[in-house]
CSV table of C-alpha atoms in Angstrom, one decimal:
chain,number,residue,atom,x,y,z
A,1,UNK,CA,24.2,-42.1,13.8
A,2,UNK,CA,26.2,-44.0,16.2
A,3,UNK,CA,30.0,-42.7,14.9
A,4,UNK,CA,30.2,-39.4,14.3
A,5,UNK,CA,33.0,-39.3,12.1
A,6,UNK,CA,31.3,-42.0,9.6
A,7,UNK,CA,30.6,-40.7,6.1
A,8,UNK,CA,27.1,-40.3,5.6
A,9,UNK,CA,25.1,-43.9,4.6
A,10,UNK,CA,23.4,-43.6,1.4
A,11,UNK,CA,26.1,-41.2,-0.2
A,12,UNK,CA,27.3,-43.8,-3.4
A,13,UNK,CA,29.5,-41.4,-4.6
A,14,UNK,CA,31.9,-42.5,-1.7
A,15,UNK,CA,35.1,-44.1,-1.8
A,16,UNK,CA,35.2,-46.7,1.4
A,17,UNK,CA,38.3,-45.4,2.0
A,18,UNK,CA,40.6,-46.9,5.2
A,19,UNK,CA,40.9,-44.5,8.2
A,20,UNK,CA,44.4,-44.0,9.3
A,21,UNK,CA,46.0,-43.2,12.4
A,22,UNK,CA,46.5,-39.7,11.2
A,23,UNK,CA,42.7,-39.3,9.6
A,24,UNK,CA,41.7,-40.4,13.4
A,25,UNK,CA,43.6,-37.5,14.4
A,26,UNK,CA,42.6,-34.8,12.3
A,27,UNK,CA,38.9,-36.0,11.9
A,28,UNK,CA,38.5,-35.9,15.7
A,29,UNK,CA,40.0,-32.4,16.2
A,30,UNK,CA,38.5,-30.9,12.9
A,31,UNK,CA,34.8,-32.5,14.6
A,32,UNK,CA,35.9,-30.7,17.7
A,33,UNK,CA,36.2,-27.5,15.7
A,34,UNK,CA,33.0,-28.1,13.9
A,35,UNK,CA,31.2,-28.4,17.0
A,36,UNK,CA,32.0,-25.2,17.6
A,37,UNK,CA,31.6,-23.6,14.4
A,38,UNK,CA,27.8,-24.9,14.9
A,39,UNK,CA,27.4,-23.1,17.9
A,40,UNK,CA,27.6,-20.0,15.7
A,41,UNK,CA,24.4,-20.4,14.1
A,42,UNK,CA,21.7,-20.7,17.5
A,43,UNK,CA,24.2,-17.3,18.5
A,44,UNK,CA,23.4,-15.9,15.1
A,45,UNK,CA,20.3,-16.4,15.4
A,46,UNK,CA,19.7,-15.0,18.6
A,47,UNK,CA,21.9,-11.4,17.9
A,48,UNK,CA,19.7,-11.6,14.5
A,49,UNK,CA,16.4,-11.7,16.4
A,50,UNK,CA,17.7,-9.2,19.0
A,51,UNK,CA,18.7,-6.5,16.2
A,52,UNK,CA,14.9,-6.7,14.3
A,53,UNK,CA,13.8,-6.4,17.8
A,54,UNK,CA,15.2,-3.4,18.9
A,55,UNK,CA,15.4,-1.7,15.6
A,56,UNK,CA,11.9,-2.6,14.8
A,57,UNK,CA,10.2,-2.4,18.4
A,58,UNK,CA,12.5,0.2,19.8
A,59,UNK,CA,13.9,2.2,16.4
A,60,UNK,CA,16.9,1.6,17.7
A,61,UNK,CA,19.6,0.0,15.3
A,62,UNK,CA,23.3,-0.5,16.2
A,63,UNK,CA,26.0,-0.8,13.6
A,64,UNK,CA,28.0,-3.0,16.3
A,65,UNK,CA,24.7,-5.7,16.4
A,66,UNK,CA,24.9,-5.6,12.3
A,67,UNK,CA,28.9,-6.3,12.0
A,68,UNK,CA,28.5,-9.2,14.9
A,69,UNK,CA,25.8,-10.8,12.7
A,70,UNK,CA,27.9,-10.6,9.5
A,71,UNK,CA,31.4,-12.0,11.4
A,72,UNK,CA,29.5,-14.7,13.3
A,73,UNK,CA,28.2,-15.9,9.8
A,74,UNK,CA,31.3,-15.5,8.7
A,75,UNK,CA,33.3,-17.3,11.5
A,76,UNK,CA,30.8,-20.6,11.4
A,77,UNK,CA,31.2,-20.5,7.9
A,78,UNK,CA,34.5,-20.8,8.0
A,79,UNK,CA,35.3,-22.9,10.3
A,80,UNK,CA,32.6,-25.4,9.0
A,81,UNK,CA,34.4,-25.6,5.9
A,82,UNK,CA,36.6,-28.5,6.9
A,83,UNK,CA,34.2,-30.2,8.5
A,84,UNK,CA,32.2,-30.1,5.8
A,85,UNK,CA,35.4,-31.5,3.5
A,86,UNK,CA,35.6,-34.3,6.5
A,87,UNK,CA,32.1,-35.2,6.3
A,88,UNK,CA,32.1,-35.5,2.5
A,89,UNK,CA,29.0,-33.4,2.7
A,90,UNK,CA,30.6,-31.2,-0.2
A,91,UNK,CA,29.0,-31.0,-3.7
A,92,UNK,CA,30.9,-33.3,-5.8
A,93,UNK,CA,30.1,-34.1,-9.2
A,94,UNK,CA,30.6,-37.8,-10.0
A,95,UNK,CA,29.0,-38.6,-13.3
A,96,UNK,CA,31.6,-40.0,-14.8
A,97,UNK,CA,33.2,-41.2,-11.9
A,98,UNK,CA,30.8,-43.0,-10.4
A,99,UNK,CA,31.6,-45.7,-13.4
A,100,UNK,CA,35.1,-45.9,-13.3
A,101,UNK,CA,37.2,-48.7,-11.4
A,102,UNK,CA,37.7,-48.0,-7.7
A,103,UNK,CA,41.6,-47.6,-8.6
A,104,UNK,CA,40.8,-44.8,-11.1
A,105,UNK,CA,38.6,-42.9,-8.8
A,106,UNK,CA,41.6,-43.0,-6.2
A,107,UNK,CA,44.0,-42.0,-8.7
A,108,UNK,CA,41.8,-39.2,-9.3
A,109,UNK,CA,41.4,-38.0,-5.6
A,110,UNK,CA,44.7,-38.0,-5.2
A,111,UNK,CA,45.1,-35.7,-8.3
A,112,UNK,CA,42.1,-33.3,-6.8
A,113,UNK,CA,44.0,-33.2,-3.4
A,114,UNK,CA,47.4,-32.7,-4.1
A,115,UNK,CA,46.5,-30.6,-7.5
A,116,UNK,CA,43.3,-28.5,-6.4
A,117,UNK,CA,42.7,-28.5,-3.1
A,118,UNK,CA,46.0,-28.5,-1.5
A,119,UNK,CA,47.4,-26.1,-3.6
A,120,UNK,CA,44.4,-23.7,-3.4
A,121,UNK,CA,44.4,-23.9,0.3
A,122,UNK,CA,48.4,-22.9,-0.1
A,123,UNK,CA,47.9,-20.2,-1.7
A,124,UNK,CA,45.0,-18.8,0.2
A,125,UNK,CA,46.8,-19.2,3.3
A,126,UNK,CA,49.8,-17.3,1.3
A,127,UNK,CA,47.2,-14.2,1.2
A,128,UNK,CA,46.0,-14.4,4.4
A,129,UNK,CA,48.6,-14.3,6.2
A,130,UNK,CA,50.1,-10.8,5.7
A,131,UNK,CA,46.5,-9.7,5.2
A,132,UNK,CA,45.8,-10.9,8.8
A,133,UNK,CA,49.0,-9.8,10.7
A,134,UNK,CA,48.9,-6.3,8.8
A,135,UNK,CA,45.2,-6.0,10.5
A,136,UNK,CA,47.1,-7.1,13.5
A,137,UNK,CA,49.6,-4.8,13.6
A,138,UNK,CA,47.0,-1.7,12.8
A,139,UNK,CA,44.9,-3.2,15.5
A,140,UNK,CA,42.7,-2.7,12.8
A,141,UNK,CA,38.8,-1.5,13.3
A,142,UNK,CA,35.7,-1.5,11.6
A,143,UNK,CA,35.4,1.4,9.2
A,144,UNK,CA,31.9,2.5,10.3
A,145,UNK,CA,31.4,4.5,13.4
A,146,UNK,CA,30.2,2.6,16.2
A,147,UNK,CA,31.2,-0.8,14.4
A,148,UNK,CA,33.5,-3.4,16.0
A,149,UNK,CA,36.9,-3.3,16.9
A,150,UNK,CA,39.6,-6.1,16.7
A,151,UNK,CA,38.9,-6.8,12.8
A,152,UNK,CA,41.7,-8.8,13.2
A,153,UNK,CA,40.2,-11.2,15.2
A,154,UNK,CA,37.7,-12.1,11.8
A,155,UNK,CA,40.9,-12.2,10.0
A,156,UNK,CA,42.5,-14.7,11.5
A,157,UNK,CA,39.3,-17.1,10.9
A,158,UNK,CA,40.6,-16.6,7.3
A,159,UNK,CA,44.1,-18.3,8.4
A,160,UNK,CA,42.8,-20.4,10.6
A,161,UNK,CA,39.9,-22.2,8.6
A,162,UNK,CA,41.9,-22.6,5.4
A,163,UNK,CA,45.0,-24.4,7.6
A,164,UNK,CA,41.8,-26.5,8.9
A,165,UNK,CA,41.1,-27.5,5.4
A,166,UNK,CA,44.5,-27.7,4.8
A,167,UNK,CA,44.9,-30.5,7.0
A,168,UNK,CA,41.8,-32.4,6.5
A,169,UNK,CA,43.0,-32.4,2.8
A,170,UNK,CA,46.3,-34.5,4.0
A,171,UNK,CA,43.8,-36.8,6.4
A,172,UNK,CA,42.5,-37.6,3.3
A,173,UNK,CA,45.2,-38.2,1.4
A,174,UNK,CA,46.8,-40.5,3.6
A,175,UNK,CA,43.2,-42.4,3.8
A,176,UNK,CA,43.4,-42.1,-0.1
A,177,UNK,CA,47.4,-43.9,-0.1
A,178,UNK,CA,46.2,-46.1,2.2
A,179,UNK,CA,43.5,-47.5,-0.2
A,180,UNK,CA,46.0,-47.7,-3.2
A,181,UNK,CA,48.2,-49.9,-1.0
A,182,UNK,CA,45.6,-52.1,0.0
A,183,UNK,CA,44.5,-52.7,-3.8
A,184,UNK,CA,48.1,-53.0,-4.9
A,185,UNK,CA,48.4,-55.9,-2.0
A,186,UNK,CA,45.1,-57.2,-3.1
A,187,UNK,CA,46.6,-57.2,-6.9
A,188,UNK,CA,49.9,-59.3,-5.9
């Protein structure tokens, strides 16, 4: 695929949807992040092979190796969340959609954004927040012995990749009022 930050071809469930200046933004730095948050997995996989090897091999298991497997899943998970919203690579169900007027299906992606997704995303972050900086605070460690320290470190991928979706969710909406204006223009 020569552009990275196209949608994917095929997809027909897709509104063609204008990029904005601040959708160029976000979609860059959010590809950045997703980047990273793919690293995760070749790492995962290596600390994964590593633990069968020396628990299996060597009968030696470490509760540290098991918690890094668990918060690197966790951490490219995470992060790959709103790269996964910028991609459009979410399930979406479109039965219905799929057959209504372009107009109607923005109308309704606006509705998703600023009624579902924005507010969920809100309210998350709401949570996470004190639930982070409380771990922060602490200096909070793993419960088991011999696990990892810094918990709050995972934590903040909590904060961090739902302010990630967060603002991928505005991109989009500004792609989204974007369209609207263009069909209204088209309509005088």
């Amino acid at each position: 695929m020569d552009n990275p930050l196209a949608p994917p071809q095929g997809a027909h469930h897709l509104l063609n949807l204008p990029v904005t200046a601040l959708s160029r933004a976000i979609d860059r730095f959010v590809s950045w992040v997703g980047e990273i948050a793919s690293a995760m997995w070749p790492l995962l996989v290596l600390v994964i092979v590593v633990q069968v090897v020396a628990r299996y091999a060597f009968g030696k298991g470490s509760i540290a190796i098991e918690e890094l497997q668990w918060h690197l899943y966790a951490i490219g998970f995470m992060l790959g969340l709103s790269f996964t919203e910028m991609r459009e690579r979410n399930v979406r169900i479109d039965v219905l959609a799929e057959k209504f007027r372009p107009q109607t299906r923005l109308w309704i992606e606006v509705v998703g954004i600023t009624g579902l997704l924005l507010p969920f995303t809100l309210v998350v972050l709401w949570f996470a927040l004190p639930f982070f900086w409380s771990s922060w605070t602490l200096n909070e460690v793993s419960a088991a012995a011999g696990g990892l320290p810094y918990r709050w470190f995972l934590k903040s991928f909590i904060v961090t990749a739902f302010a990630l979706l967060a603002i991928v969710a505005l991109g989009r909406l500004t792609r989204v009022w974007a369209a609207l204006a263009s069909l209204r223009a088209v309509a005088h």
